[in-house]
């Protein structure tokens, strides 16, 4: 009798253990695969290349501007706008020159910010700017656009390079009084100047 009872208890125990094992949630074989895929995605998603600034103050910008600023005086700027740390993630440099007699001016703006990106190019294309393809900028997921206005003897040329997290602007103005007294700025020359301001 005792052996029969022992056998029954053993069978009951085995039955309960089997039922408990079957009730357990099945192992998700895809869990490890998903984790592996996510790790691979993280490894592949490298950050956007950061543009290196080649100048760190307006004194260095004078040589870059050349005859575009001949005879001009530096615009009065706040000290923090006259120099920068090129490695600063929020670096900004603003340099300007002005001639009150001829009414000529030239400005160089360099800025690095999360708010500056190539998405602005869409808006610029519909705002009268001419979008141009500059291979070195395109390779870095950026875009270039410029606007030239000639009104009442005055010329205004605005050249902008939009890169992920970086914006470079060249703004040149000249009145009829300044004709023949300075260099001129166009898309080709602007591109050459930008190549001396940033390393792509």
Short mmCIF file of C-alpha atoms in Angstrom, two decimals, residues 63-199:
data_model
loop_
_atom_site.label_atom_id
_atom_site.label_comp_id
_atom_site.label_asym_id
_atom_site.label_seq_id
_atom_site.Cartn_x
_atom_site.Cartn_y
_atom_site.Cartn_z
CA UNK A 63 43.79 88.30 -44.75
CA UNK A 64 40.88 86.16 -45.96
CA UNK A 65 38.75 89.17 -46.94
CA UNK A 66 41.56 90.79 -48.95
CA UNK A 67 40.64 93.72 -51.17
CA UNK A 68 36.97 93.35 -50.26
CA UNK A 69 37.73 95.41 -47.15
CA UNK A 70 40.43 97.75 -48.47
CA UNK A 71 39.96 101.19 -46.93
CA UNK A 72 37.34 100.02 -44.45
CA UNK A 73 37.28 100.30 -40.68
CA UNK A 74 36.45 97.35 -38.42
CA UNK A 75 32.90 97.48 -37.13
CA UNK A 76 32.68 97.82 -33.36
CA UNK A 77 31.77 94.41 -31.98
CA UNK A 78 31.39 92.91 -28.54
CA UNK A 79 34.67 91.28 -27.40
CA UNK A 80 33.16 87.81 -27.48
CA UNK A 81 32.26 88.31 -31.15
CA UNK A 82 35.83 89.09 -32.13
CA UNK A 83 37.38 85.79 -31.14
CA UNK A 84 36.33 82.23 -30.49
CA UNK A 85 37.53 78.80 -29.55
CA UNK A 86 37.23 76.77 -32.78
CA UNK A 87 36.70 73.61 -30.71
CA UNK A 88 33.76 75.08 -28.78
CA UNK A 89 30.56 73.20 -29.77
CA UNK A 90 28.76 76.57 -29.73
CA UNK A 91 31.55 78.57 -31.35
CA UNK A 92 30.62 81.87 -32.99
CA UNK A 93 32.67 84.53 -34.72
CA UNK A 94 31.33 87.77 -36.17
CA UNK A 95 33.64 90.09 -38.12
CA UNK A 96 32.61 93.22 -39.99
CA UNK A 97 34.13 96.18 -41.81
CA UNK A 98 32.56 99.48 -42.86
CA UNK A 99 33.49 102.56 -44.85
CA UNK A 100 31.11 105.45 -44.03
CA UNK A 101 32.31 107.48 -47.05
CA UNK A 102 31.77 104.89 -49.78
CA UNK A 103 29.10 103.02 -47.79
CA UNK A 104 30.81 99.74 -48.42
CA UNK A 105 30.62 96.91 -45.91
CA UNK A 106 31.60 93.28 -45.60
CA UNK A 107 30.69 90.79 -42.89
CA UNK A 108 31.89 87.29 -42.09
CA UNK A 109 29.77 85.20 -39.73
CA UNK A 110 30.74 81.76 -38.46
CA UNK A 111 28.51 79.93 -36.02
CA UNK A 112 28.05 76.42 -34.73
CA UNK A 113 24.71 75.57 -33.22
CA UNK A 114 22.22 72.73 -33.12
CA UNK A 115 19.70 75.14 -34.66
CA UNK A 116 21.81 75.74 -37.77
CA UNK A 117 21.29 73.01 -40.33
CA UNK A 118 20.83 72.24 -43.98
CA UNK A 119 17.02 72.08 -43.60
CA UNK A 120 16.97 75.87 -43.96
CA UNK A 121 17.90 75.44 -47.60
CA UNK A 122 14.30 74.65 -48.56
CA UNK A 123 13.12 77.99 -47.25
CA UNK A 124 15.98 79.84 -48.91
CA UNK A 125 15.20 78.30 -52.27
CA UNK A 126 11.76 79.86 -52.15
CA UNK A 127 13.02 83.23 -50.88
CA UNK A 128 14.86 84.40 -53.98
CA UNK A 129 18.17 82.69 -53.26
CA UNK A 130 20.03 80.71 -55.88
CA UNK A 131 20.95 77.26 -54.63
CA UNK A 132 24.26 75.97 -55.96
CA UNK A 133 26.00 72.63 -55.73
CA UNK A 134 29.34 72.76 -53.97
CA UNK A 135 30.66 69.16 -53.84
CA UNK A 136 32.66 69.60 -50.63
CA UNK A 137 29.54 70.90 -48.86
CA UNK A 138 27.23 68.31 -50.38
CA UNK A 139 29.51 65.51 -49.18
CA UNK A 140 29.03 66.86 -45.66
CA UNK A 141 25.21 66.83 -45.96
CA UNK A 142 25.03 70.59 -46.43
CA UNK A 143 23.89 73.13 -48.97
CA UNK A 144 24.87 76.49 -50.40
CA UNK A 145 22.73 79.41 -51.52
CA UNK A 146 23.33 83.03 -52.42
CA UNK A 147 21.35 86.13 -53.23
CA UNK A 148 22.48 89.12 -55.27
CA UNK A 149 20.45 92.33 -55.36
CA UNK A 150 21.16 95.41 -57.46
CA UNK A 151 18.91 98.30 -56.52
CA UNK A 152 19.34 102.07 -56.94
CA UNK A 153 23.06 101.81 -57.55
CA UNK A 154 23.58 99.51 -54.56
CA UNK A 155 24.71 95.91 -54.69
CA UNK A 156 23.99 93.41 -51.96
CA UNK A 157 25.48 89.91 -52.08
CA UNK A 158 24.68 87.31 -49.41
CA UNK A 159 26.38 83.90 -49.55
CA UNK A 160 25.37 81.21 -47.06
CA UNK A 161 26.72 77.74 -46.38
CA UNK A 162 24.44 75.53 -44.31
CA UNK A 163 25.93 72.43 -42.76
CA UNK A 164 24.69 70.15 -39.97
CA UNK A 165 25.12 72.32 -36.89
CA UNK A 166 27.13 74.99 -38.70
CA UNK A 167 26.39 78.18 -40.61
CA UNK A 168 28.83 80.34 -42.59
CA UNK A 169 27.69 83.70 -44.00
CA UNK A 170 29.40 86.28 -46.20
CA UNK A 171 27.50 89.53 -46.61
CA UNK A 172 28.87 92.21 -48.95
CA UNK A 173 27.32 95.60 -49.71
CA UNK A 174 28.45 98.46 -51.92
CA UNK A 175 26.79 101.71 -52.97
CA UNK A 176 27.42 103.60 -56.19
CA UNK A 177 29.90 105.72 -54.20
CA UNK A 178 32.05 102.67 -53.69
CA UNK A 179 32.30 101.66 -57.34
CA UNK A 180 35.86 100.89 -58.33
CA UNK A 181 37.15 101.27 -54.78
CA UNK A 182 36.97 97.64 -53.70
CA UNK A 183 36.91 94.10 -54.92
CA UNK A 184 33.68 92.41 -55.84
CA UNK A 185 32.04 89.32 -54.43
CA UNK A 186 30.33 86.60 -56.41
CA UNK A 187 29.55 82.92 -55.93
CA UNK A 188 32.94 81.71 -57.18
CA UNK A 189 34.92 84.08 -54.99
CA UNK A 190 32.68 83.39 -52.02
CA UNK A 191 33.39 79.68 -52.32
CA UNK A 192 37.14 80.35 -52.31
CA UNK A 193 36.81 82.50 -49.19
CA UNK A 194 34.75 79.85 -47.40
CA UNK A 195 37.47 77.31 -48.17
CA UNK A 196 39.82 79.54 -46.13
CA UNK A 197 37.35 79.76 -43.25
CA UNK A 198 36.29 76.14 -42.73
CA UNK A 199 37.80 72.72 -43.39
#
